[in-house]
């Protein structure tokens, strides 16, 4: 065999298998919040990303797999997902053979058989610890990146010794102008947490260009991150004979990735049209500061981190050359909080802040700027206060996707502490709770015990 034939043979031996997709298994993922769950849920999101990458094409519309059969990444559970993609619902005998260990006790590596089933994550809804990991999973899917930066963050920053709000927490950041805030507003250093979230997002890029090719991992993605508006936004309710107002405290930041043309257009007006805007990409470098802001807000667990305002990011971002050019002073991120900048809220917002309502006596641009400034000073807390199990956002999107092949839709929710109330023996003479037990249930225990059957 001459050198040319050897080169061709080597090239063919390392070629990735072909895709001939007959079926897609699409996952809408809901991730709960809870204390000390960030590292645990990160392991789950890393596994979801591994599953998606194992059956993804190398490029949008490509016929070759992203991972070649001899790729180092195609090991462990990735090889299992690859084999499922090749043989699921078609070749049960081959699937059984691929799962059977050989004489050496090892299972065979995936081969070049065609991938006929793709695994896709296209809806993510998260709160608190689930919200942080949801942000990074969404970024990885939209940018075709890995989440090693987040893994490193939890391994290095999960130490309370580094996060405690004292001089030690800013020791390695003093060169960037960080210092301990006085008076201290929280047990842990909130500025450090935001800075490290930004660093983890930057590390995901790994030198890739800011305007990459469309992601082969997902064609359309919706990410919902819940937070709590501590002040609450006054919203009108139109009654038959009057208009009354109430404050809404639940808030959600919606990020969307949809760069491709829509395959079918609704004939009738669609009330969800604003959720399906095409040519939208909320996962670019310019959006990283707001993604990190949403992650910090949703995880502002009481006592641990203080509630966060958008203005708070300026002092951190300005010391970070990669992101210094992006400012809250312009309208780059208004699409994430457009409900707060409706002109109809101008007087309502002023009244809520104890100022006289004078009507729109200034230009619309000036009014918009004032509303943006008002939002930037609005504090947001942990999403788990009022919405710790954010199912409704995910379920609302389940049927809102075009499909070019057979689709199996799965709703996957990550329950960090599964309970089995059916196994608890009934108490015939349950004692009535005393004063302290009643207060504890009302303030601490029951608010996070949301049921999901309504969703």
Tab-separated table of C-alpha atoms in Angstrom:
chain	number	residue	atom	x	y	z
A	1	UNK	CA	0.000	0.000	0.000
A	2	UNK	CA	1.502	3.352	-1.032
A	3	UNK	CA	1.488	6.480	1.150
A	4	UNK	CA	-1.507	7.984	-0.667
A	5	UNK	CA	-3.569	4.850	-0.072
A	6	UNK	CA	-2.477	4.767	3.579
A	7	UNK	CA	-3.554	8.384	4.031
A	8	UNK	CA	-6.925	7.725	2.391
A	9	UNK	CA	-7.395	4.594	4.478
A	10	UNK	CA	-6.580	6.467	7.687
A	11	UNK	CA	-8.986	9.241	6.729
A	12	UNK	CA	-11.796	6.780	6.065
A	13	UNK	CA	-11.117	4.862	9.276
A	14	UNK	CA	-11.534	7.998	11.370
A	15	UNK	CA	-14.516	9.393	9.462
A	16	UNK	CA	-17.624	10.113	11.477
A	17	UNK	CA	-20.758	8.044	10.858
A	18	UNK	CA	-23.516	9.398	8.650
A	19	UNK	CA	-26.837	10.780	9.868
A	20	UNK	CA	-30.080	9.529	8.364
A	21	UNK	CA	-32.485	10.899	10.952
A	22	UNK	CA	-35.883	9.242	11.063
A	23	UNK	CA	-36.827	10.310	14.552
A	24	UNK	CA	-36.054	13.077	17.043
A	25	UNK	CA	-36.437	12.767	20.796
A	26	UNK	CA	-36.866	16.318	22.068
A	27	UNK	CA	-36.544	17.197	25.733
A	28	UNK	CA	-38.077	20.130	27.572
A	29	UNK	CA	-36.118	20.349	30.816
A	30	UNK	CA	-37.338	21.848	34.097
A	31	UNK	CA	-34.783	22.342	36.866
A	32	UNK	CA	-35.839	23.183	40.402
A	33	UNK	CA	-34.126	25.375	42.931
A	34	UNK	CA	-32.791	24.454	46.335
A	35	UNK	CA	-29.943	24.955	48.763
A	36	UNK	CA	-26.566	23.407	47.841
A	37	UNK	CA	-27.870	21.867	44.606
A	38	UNK	CA	-25.787	23.781	42.064
A	39	UNK	CA	-23.043	21.151	41.787
A	40	UNK	CA	-25.501	18.249	41.706
A	41	UNK	CA	-27.638	19.817	38.979
A	42	UNK	CA	-24.499	20.745	37.037
A	43	UNK	CA	-23.758	17.034	36.734
A	44	UNK	CA	-27.205	16.499	35.232
A	45	UNK	CA	-26.825	19.344	32.732
A	46	UNK	CA	-23.375	18.093	31.711
A	47	UNK	CA	-24.977	14.724	30.993
A	48	UNK	CA	-27.742	16.319	28.921
A	49	UNK	CA	-25.150	18.146	26.828
A	50	UNK	CA	-23.214	14.901	26.348
A	51	UNK	CA	-26.404	13.211	25.140
A	52	UNK	CA	-27.127	15.958	22.597
A	53	UNK	CA	-23.575	16.057	21.242
A	54	UNK	CA	-23.440	12.272	20.790
A	55	UNK	CA	-26.064	12.305	18.015
A	56	UNK	CA	-25.629	15.830	16.606
A	57	UNK	CA	-24.375	16.589	13.080
A	58	UNK	CA	-21.068	18.349	12.523
A	59	UNK	CA	-22.878	21.355	11.036
A	60	UNK	CA	-26.429	22.484	10.357
A	61	UNK	CA	-27.836	20.257	7.630
A	62	UNK	CA	-24.679	18.146	7.639
A	63	UNK	CA	-24.698	14.410	7.041
A	64	UNK	CA	-21.728	13.536	9.247
A	65	UNK	CA	-21.815	13.236	13.019
A	66	UNK	CA	-20.192	15.883	15.189
A	67	UNK	CA	-18.104	13.247	16.968
A	68	UNK	CA	-16.087	10.704	14.991
A	69	UNK	CA	-16.153	7.107	16.170
A	70	UNK	CA	-12.613	7.379	17.541
A	71	UNK	CA	-13.122	10.766	19.215
A	72	UNK	CA	-11.870	10.843	22.784
A	73	UNK	CA	-15.084	12.589	23.788
A	74	UNK	CA	-17.097	9.586	22.575
A	75	UNK	CA	-16.515	7.508	25.682
A	76	UNK	CA	-18.426	6.704	28.830
A	77	UNK	CA	-22.094	7.601	28.589
A	78	UNK	CA	-21.532	9.418	25.274
A	79	UNK	CA	-20.922	6.057	23.616
A	80	UNK	CA	-24.185	4.766	25.100
A	81	UNK	CA	-26.137	7.690	23.642
A	82	UNK	CA	-24.446	7.171	20.272
A	83	UNK	CA	-25.469	3.499	20.203
A	84	UNK	CA	-29.025	4.416	21.173
A	85	UNK	CA	-29.067	6.896	18.316
A	86	UNK	CA	-27.940	4.191	15.926
A	87	UNK	CA	-30.137	1.278	16.979
A	88	UNK	CA	-33.088	2.522	19.040
A	89	UNK	CA	-36.445	1.132	17.785
A	90	UNK	CA	-34.813	-0.493	14.779
A	91	UNK	CA	-32.047	-2.983	15.595
A	92	UNK	CA	-32.646	-4.389	19.050
A	93	UNK	CA	-30.193	-7.207	18.390
A	94	UNK	CA	-27.409	-4.766	17.516
A	95	UNK	CA	-28.275	-2.623	20.524
A	96	UNK	CA	-28.050	-5.654	22.804
A	97	UNK	CA	-24.732	-6.648	21.235
A	98	UNK	CA	-23.365	-3.122	21.607
A	99	UNK	CA	-24.270	-3.183	25.298
A	100	UNK	CA	-22.684	-6.589	25.977
A	101	UNK	CA	-19.137	-6.558	27.417
A	102	UNK	CA	-16.498	-8.519	25.525
A	103	UNK	CA	-14.016	-11.051	26.970
A	104	UNK	CA	-11.963	-8.165	28.346
A	105	UNK	CA	-14.990	-6.875	30.258
A	106	UNK	CA	-15.276	-3.777	28.085
A	107	UNK	CA	-18.198	-2.847	25.882
A	108	UNK	CA	-17.418	-2.243	22.206
A	109	UNK	CA	-16.953	1.334	21.045
A	110	UNK	CA	-19.545	2.829	18.701
A	111	UNK	CA	-19.083	2.003	15.018
A	112	UNK	CA	-19.942	3.750	11.755
A	113	UNK	CA	-23.555	2.616	11.517
A	114	UNK	CA	-25.906	5.449	10.617
A	115	UNK	CA	-27.443	7.597	13.332
A	116	UNK	CA	-31.208	7.440	12.873
A	117	UNK	CA	-32.400	8.970	16.162
A	118	UNK	CA	-31.308	12.388	17.426
A	119	UNK	CA	-31.558	13.595	21.013
A	120	UNK	CA	-32.305	17.316	21.333
A	121	UNK	CA	-32.851	19.694	24.262
A	122	UNK	CA	-34.824	22.694	22.995
A	123	UNK	CA	-36.671	24.079	26.046
A	124	UNK	CA	-35.083	24.867	29.420
A	125	UNK	CA	-36.809	26.349	32.447
A	126	UNK	CA	-34.882	26.843	35.665
A	127	UNK	CA	-34.991	28.423	39.088
A	128	UNK	CA	-32.188	29.228	41.532
A	129	UNK	CA	-29.541	26.476	41.300
A	130	UNK	CA	-31.433	25.070	38.326
A	131	UNK	CA	-31.522	28.531	36.778
A	132	UNK	CA	-27.745	28.998	36.922
A	133	UNK	CA	-27.122	25.655	35.263
A	134	UNK	CA	-29.920	26.315	32.774
A	135	UNK	CA	-28.184	29.504	31.605
A	136	UNK	CA	-24.972	27.633	30.871
A	137	UNK	CA	-26.701	24.690	29.214
A	138	UNK	CA	-28.585	27.114	26.965
A	139	UNK	CA	-25.356	28.921	26.070
A	140	UNK	CA	-23.586	25.633	25.299
A	141	UNK	CA	-26.405	24.458	23.023
A	142	UNK	CA	-26.748	27.760	21.165
A	143	UNK	CA	-22.999	28.242	20.667
A	144	UNK	CA	-21.950	24.581	20.227
A	145	UNK	CA	-19.692	24.867	23.248
A	146	UNK	CA	-18.823	22.817	26.298
A	147	UNK	CA	-19.512	23.661	29.927
A	148	UNK	CA	-16.045	23.032	31.325
A	149	UNK	CA	-15.968	26.613	32.609
A	150	UNK	CA	-19.021	26.002	34.781
A	151	UNK	CA	-17.612	22.716	36.038
A	152	UNK	CA	-14.428	24.524	37.018
A	153	UNK	CA	-16.492	27.248	38.690
A	154	UNK	CA	-18.243	24.784	40.991
A	155	UNK	CA	-15.058	22.860	41.767
A	156	UNK	CA	-13.086	25.988	42.638
A	157	UNK	CA	-15.770	28.357	43.913
A	158	UNK	CA	-17.939	25.868	45.770
A	159	UNK	CA	-15.698	26.432	48.794
A	160	UNK	CA	-17.404	28.685	51.339
A	161	UNK	CA	-13.960	29.896	52.337
A	162	UNK	CA	-13.742	31.704	48.993
A	163	UNK	CA	-17.294	32.997	48.921
A	164	UNK	CA	-17.637	34.291	52.484
A	165	UNK	CA	-18.002	38.055	52.383
A	166	UNK	CA	-14.626	38.890	53.908
A	167	UNK	CA	-11.158	39.985	52.817
A	168	UNK	CA	-10.287	36.467	51.658
A	169	UNK	CA	-13.088	36.518	49.069
A	170	UNK	CA	-11.515	39.478	47.226
A	171	UNK	CA	-7.857	38.581	47.720
A	172	UNK	CA	-7.415	37.245	44.177
A	173	UNK	CA	-9.551	40.059	42.715
A	174	UNK	CA	-7.920	43.030	44.426
A	175	UNK	CA	-5.956	43.801	41.251
A	176	UNK	CA	-9.300	44.481	39.550
A	177	UNK	CA	-10.370	46.973	42.206
A	178	UNK	CA	-12.565	44.658	44.279
A	179	UNK	CA	-12.840	45.244	48.004
A	180	UNK	CA	-15.084	44.111	50.825
A	181	UNK	CA	-18.285	46.127	50.789
A	182	UNK	CA	-19.246	47.985	53.930
A	183	UNK	CA	-21.700	47.485	55.434
A	184	UNK	CA	-21.921	43.864	54.383
A	185	UNK	CA	-25.287	43.083	52.810
A	186	UNK	CA	-25.033	39.294	52.680
A	187	UNK	CA	-23.201	36.294	54.066
A	188	UNK	CA	-21.504	35.527	50.735
A	189	UNK	CA	-19.746	37.898	48.344
A	190	UNK	CA	-22.293	38.737	45.651
A	191	UNK	CA	-19.854	40.713	43.495
A	192	UNK	CA	-17.433	37.800	43.409
A	193	UNK	CA	-20.204	35.420	42.386
A	194	UNK	CA	-21.241	37.635	39.481
A	195	UNK	CA	-17.632	38.048	38.338
A	196	UNK	CA	-17.056	34.288	38.406
A	197	UNK	CA	-20.240	33.655	36.424
A	198	UNK	CA	-18.946	36.052	33.759
A	199	UNK	CA	-15.573	34.284	33.740
A	200	UNK	CA	-17.253	30.909	33.268
A	201	UNK	CA	-19.244	32.248	30.310
A	202	UNK	CA	-16.070	33.639	28.765
A	203	UNK	CA	-14.212	30.355	29.217
A	204	UNK	CA	-16.914	28.559	27.246
A	205	UNK	CA	-15.962	30.509	24.119
A	206	UNK	CA	-12.423	29.053	23.997
A	207	UNK	CA	-11.288	31.637	21.466
A	208	UNK	CA	-14.172	31.024	19.061
A	209	UNK	CA	-15.364	33.985	16.944
A	210	UNK	CA	-18.178	36.183	18.206
A	211	UNK	CA	-20.301	35.450	15.117
A	212	UNK	CA	-20.054	31.688	14.693
A	213	UNK	CA	-21.951	29.442	12.348
A	214	UNK	CA	-25.446	28.348	13.453
A	215	UNK	CA	-25.288	25.683	16.122
A	216	UNK	CA	-25.693	22.067	14.967
A	217	UNK	CA	-26.924	21.098	18.440
A	218	UNK	CA	-30.302	22.839	18.283
A	219	UNK	CA	-32.190	24.859	15.677
A	220	UNK	CA	-34.556	26.599	18.090
A	221	UNK	CA	-34.153	27.038	21.833
A	222	UNK	CA	-36.120	28.784	24.576
A	223	UNK	CA	-34.625	29.409	28.010
A	224	UNK	CA	-36.729	30.689	30.925
A	225	UNK	CA	-35.053	31.874	34.144
A	226	UNK	CA	-37.356	32.832	37.002
A	227	UNK	CA	-36.657	35.617	39.468
A	228	UNK	CA	-38.651	37.549	42.047
A	229	UNK	CA	-39.254	41.263	41.613
A	230	UNK	CA	-38.890	42.388	45.234
A	231	UNK	CA	-40.729	45.673	44.662
A	232	UNK	CA	-43.296	44.263	42.265
A	233	UNK	CA	-44.469	45.884	39.055
A	234	UNK	CA	-47.908	47.569	39.223
A	235	UNK	CA	-50.093	46.203	36.438
A	236	UNK	CA	-53.661	47.191	35.551
A	237	UNK	CA	-56.700	44.919	35.599
A	238	UNK	CA	-59.494	46.189	33.370
A	239	UNK	CA	-62.848	45.632	35.076
A	240	UNK	CA	-66.235	46.353	33.557
A	241	UNK	CA	-66.647	49.651	35.394
A	242	UNK	CA	-63.145	50.500	36.554
A	243	UNK	CA	-59.443	49.788	36.327
A	244	UNK	CA	-57.669	48.435	39.390
A	245	UNK	CA	-53.997	47.720	39.926
A	246	UNK	CA	-52.037	44.960	41.555
A	247	UNK	CA	-48.342	44.288	41.899
A	248	UNK	CA	-46.827	41.311	40.122
A	249	UNK	CA	-43.794	39.875	41.881
A	250	UNK	CA	-43.104	36.814	39.777
A	251	UNK	CA	-40.742	37.554	36.933
A	252	UNK	CA	-39.107	35.498	34.220
A	253	UNK	CA	-36.260	36.355	31.868
A	254	UNK	CA	-36.790	34.737	28.481
A	255	UNK	CA	-33.792	34.028	26.240
A	256	UNK	CA	-34.264	32.697	22.740
A	257	UNK	CA	-32.131	31.175	20.005
A	258	UNK	CA	-33.888	30.928	16.629
A	259	UNK	CA	-31.609	31.862	13.734
A	260	UNK	CA	-33.321	29.884	10.980
A	261	UNK	CA	-36.374	30.805	8.884
A	262	UNK	CA	-39.658	29.480	10.149
A	263	UNK	CA	-40.964	26.463	8.265
A	264	UNK	CA	-44.656	27.209	8.614
A	265	UNK	CA	-46.551	30.396	9.314
A	266	UNK	CA	-49.786	30.557	11.304
A	267	UNK	CA	-52.831	31.590	9.322
A	268	UNK	CA	-54.572	33.264	12.238
A	269	UNK	CA	-52.993	35.822	14.582
A	270	UNK	CA	-50.858	34.001	17.114
A	271	UNK	CA	-50.869	35.278	20.732
A	272	UNK	CA	-47.471	33.639	21.219
A	273	UNK	CA	-45.900	35.304	18.181
A	274	UNK	CA	-43.558	37.347	20.385
A	275	UNK	CA	-42.156	34.082	21.730
A	276	UNK	CA	-41.404	32.791	18.246
A	277	UNK	CA	-39.452	35.675	16.769
A	278	UNK	CA	-36.949	34.378	14.257
A	279	UNK	CA	-33.453	35.644	13.571
A	280	UNK	CA	-33.028	36.101	17.296
A	281	UNK	CA	-29.944	35.048	19.192
A	282	UNK	CA	-29.747	35.930	22.882
A	283	UNK	CA	-26.551	33.972	23.541
A	284	UNK	CA	-23.898	36.166	21.924
A	285	UNK	CA	-20.930	37.643	23.774
A	286	UNK	CA	-22.787	40.957	24.109
A	287	UNK	CA	-25.525	39.128	26.047
A	288	UNK	CA	-23.160	37.427	28.510
A	289	UNK	CA	-23.428	40.195	31.153
A	290	UNK	CA	-27.229	39.899	31.174
A	291	UNK	CA	-27.113	36.092	31.173
A	292	UNK	CA	-24.838	36.267	34.218
A	293	UNK	CA	-27.201	38.837	35.753
A	294	UNK	CA	-30.173	36.483	35.337
A	295	UNK	CA	-28.144	33.625	36.830
A	296	UNK	CA	-27.164	35.759	39.824
A	297	UNK	CA	-30.707	37.042	40.355
A	298	UNK	CA	-32.385	33.645	40.281
A	299	UNK	CA	-29.902	32.301	42.849
A	300	UNK	CA	-30.135	35.193	45.336
A	301	UNK	CA	-30.984	32.834	48.161
A	302	UNK	CA	-31.871	34.757	51.354
A	303	UNK	CA	-28.973	35.362	53.753
A	304	UNK	CA	-26.481	33.913	51.253
A	305	UNK	CA	-26.616	36.553	48.487
A	306	UNK	CA	-28.325	39.920	48.457
A	307	UNK	CA	-30.947	40.807	45.862
A	308	UNK	CA	-29.427	42.227	42.682
A	309	UNK	CA	-30.094	45.262	40.494
A	310	UNK	CA	-28.955	45.570	36.903
A	311	UNK	CA	-26.964	48.652	37.926
A	312	UNK	CA	-24.853	46.400	40.162
A	313	UNK	CA	-23.146	44.831	37.169
A	314	UNK	CA	-21.498	48.085	36.075
A	315	UNK	CA	-18.776	48.096	38.729
A	316	UNK	CA	-17.912	44.463	37.956
A	317	UNK	CA	-18.215	44.677	34.185
A	318	UNK	CA	-16.158	47.866	33.891
A	319	UNK	CA	-13.194	45.994	35.403
A	320	UNK	CA	-13.556	43.206	32.862
A	321	UNK	CA	-12.073	44.334	29.508
A	322	UNK	CA	-13.927	41.688	27.508
A	323	UNK	CA	-17.301	43.098	28.568
A	324	UNK	CA	-16.547	46.734	29.424
A	325	UNK	CA	-18.090	48.019	26.182
A	326	UNK	CA	-21.574	46.700	27.010
A	327	UNK	CA	-23.534	49.071	29.216
A	328	UNK	CA	-26.884	49.192	30.949
A	329	UNK	CA	-27.165	52.803	29.758
A	330	UNK	CA	-28.262	51.807	26.264
A	331	UNK	CA	-31.113	49.580	25.159
A	332	UNK	CA	-29.047	46.511	24.214
A	333	UNK	CA	-30.930	44.307	26.672
A	334	UNK	CA	-34.359	45.923	26.723
A	335	UNK	CA	-35.812	42.903	24.903
A	336	UNK	CA	-35.328	40.920	28.124
A	337	UNK	CA	-37.465	43.263	30.224
A	338	UNK	CA	-39.760	44.917	27.671
A	339	UNK	CA	-42.749	44.581	30.023
A	340	UNK	CA	-41.079	47.130	32.285
A	341	UNK	CA	-40.577	49.729	29.538
A	342	UNK	CA	-44.094	50.012	28.148
A	343	UNK	CA	-45.055	53.672	27.913
A	344	UNK	CA	-48.361	52.910	29.609
A	345	UNK	CA	-46.363	52.191	32.772
A	346	UNK	CA	-44.708	55.601	32.874
A	347	UNK	CA	-47.142	57.255	35.289
A	348	UNK	CA	-47.829	53.998	37.119
A	349	UNK	CA	-44.119	53.563	37.784
A	350	UNK	CA	-43.793	57.142	39.026
A	351	UNK	CA	-46.743	56.745	41.379
A	352	UNK	CA	-45.295	53.502	42.705
A	353	UNK	CA	-42.143	55.424	43.627
A	354	UNK	CA	-44.056	58.196	45.380
A	355	UNK	CA	-43.744	60.735	42.570
A	356	UNK	CA	-46.656	62.719	41.100
A	357	UNK	CA	-48.186	61.412	37.877
A	358	UNK	CA	-47.850	64.165	35.282
A	359	UNK	CA	-48.658	62.291	32.116
A	360	UNK	CA	-46.315	61.849	29.182
A	361	UNK	CA	-45.079	65.439	28.973
A	362	UNK	CA	-41.712	64.369	27.558
A	363	UNK	CA	-40.778	62.605	24.339
A	364	UNK	CA	-41.266	58.875	24.012
A	365	UNK	CA	-37.505	58.315	23.813
A	366	UNK	CA	-37.009	60.235	27.056
A	367	UNK	CA	-39.805	58.270	28.719
A	368	UNK	CA	-38.274	54.987	27.537
A	369	UNK	CA	-34.920	56.008	28.979
A	370	UNK	CA	-36.493	56.833	32.334
A	371	UNK	CA	-38.248	53.463	32.380
A	372	UNK	CA	-34.981	51.679	31.543
A	373	UNK	CA	-33.243	53.576	34.343
A	374	UNK	CA	-36.059	52.637	36.719
A	375	UNK	CA	-35.668	48.966	35.792
A	376	UNK	CA	-31.901	49.120	36.303
A	377	UNK	CA	-32.451	50.107	39.941
A	378	UNK	CA	-35.117	47.446	40.560
A	379	UNK	CA	-34.000	44.613	42.856
A	380	UNK	CA	-34.554	40.960	41.941
A	381	UNK	CA	-34.337	38.041	44.333
A	382	UNK	CA	-34.273	34.263	44.160
A	383	UNK	CA	-36.744	32.798	41.684
A	384	UNK	CA	-37.687	30.141	44.207
A	385	UNK	CA	-39.532	32.606	46.426
A	386	UNK	CA	-42.668	32.288	44.301
A	387	UNK	CA	-41.863	29.905	41.443
A	388	UNK	CA	-39.521	27.124	42.493
A	389	UNK	CA	-40.876	24.604	39.978
A	390	UNK	CA	-41.281	26.572	36.733
A	391	UNK	CA	-43.244	24.092	34.643
A	392	UNK	CA	-45.694	26.424	32.924
A	393	UNK	CA	-43.035	28.109	30.771
A	394	UNK	CA	-41.775	24.763	29.502
A	395	UNK	CA	-45.188	23.217	28.892
A	396	UNK	CA	-46.349	26.298	26.967
A	397	UNK	CA	-43.649	25.606	24.363
A	398	UNK	CA	-44.084	21.850	23.921
A	399	UNK	CA	-46.207	22.016	20.778
A	400	UNK	CA	-44.623	25.113	19.288
A	401	UNK	CA	-41.892	23.611	17.133
A	402	UNK	CA	-41.720	22.673	13.434
A	403	UNK	CA	-40.551	19.146	12.637
A	404	UNK	CA	-39.018	17.490	9.587
A	405	UNK	CA	-39.232	13.973	11.031
A	406	UNK	CA	-41.144	11.960	13.611
A	407	UNK	CA	-40.826	13.615	17.025
A	408	UNK	CA	-41.130	12.117	20.494
A	409	UNK	CA	-41.628	14.933	22.980
A	410	UNK	CA	-40.382	14.365	26.538
A	411	UNK	CA	-40.853	16.588	29.575
A	412	UNK	CA	-37.918	16.014	31.891
A	413	UNK	CA	-37.879	17.536	35.347
A	414	UNK	CA	-35.044	17.275	37.813
A	415	UNK	CA	-36.383	16.595	41.303
A	416	UNK	CA	-33.382	16.907	43.636
A	417	UNK	CA	-35.138	15.497	46.696
A	418	UNK	CA	-37.830	13.069	45.524
A	419	UNK	CA	-40.386	12.242	48.169
A	420	UNK	CA	-42.852	9.373	48.414
A	421	UNK	CA	-45.849	10.600	50.404
A	422	UNK	CA	-47.721	7.449	49.435
A	423	UNK	CA	-45.355	5.462	51.642
A	424	UNK	CA	-45.913	7.601	54.739
A	425	UNK	CA	-48.324	5.787	57.060
A	426	UNK	CA	-51.400	7.845	57.952
A	427	UNK	CA	-51.657	9.214	61.459
A	428	UNK	CA	-55.093	8.687	62.921
A	429	UNK	CA	-54.549	11.120	65.762
A	430	UNK	CA	-52.239	13.741	64.311
A	431	UNK	CA	-51.512	16.449	66.891
A	432	UNK	CA	-52.490	19.985	65.986
A	433	UNK	CA	-49.416	22.141	65.178
A	434	UNK	CA	-48.452	24.602	67.879
A	435	UNK	CA	-47.715	28.285	67.266
A	436	UNK	CA	-44.045	27.795	66.332
A	437	UNK	CA	-44.771	24.865	64.003
A	438	UNK	CA	-47.538	26.804	62.287
A	439	UNK	CA	-45.268	29.818	61.689
A	440	UNK	CA	-42.420	27.616	60.430
A	441	UNK	CA	-44.736	25.891	57.961
A	442	UNK	CA	-46.161	29.190	56.706
A	443	UNK	CA	-42.850	31.040	56.388
A	444	UNK	CA	-40.250	28.399	55.556
A	445	UNK	CA	-41.657	25.041	54.531
A	446	UNK	CA	-44.906	25.352	52.563
A	447	UNK	CA	-43.944	28.206	50.157
A	448	UNK	CA	-41.517	25.874	48.349
A	449	UNK	CA	-43.875	22.886	48.367
A	450	UNK	CA	-45.441	23.680	45.011
A	451	UNK	CA	-47.552	21.050	43.322
A	452	UNK	CA	-46.961	20.427	39.629
A	453	UNK	CA	-50.194	18.655	38.669
A	454	UNK	CA	-51.808	21.961	37.630
A	455	UNK	CA	-49.090	22.466	35.002
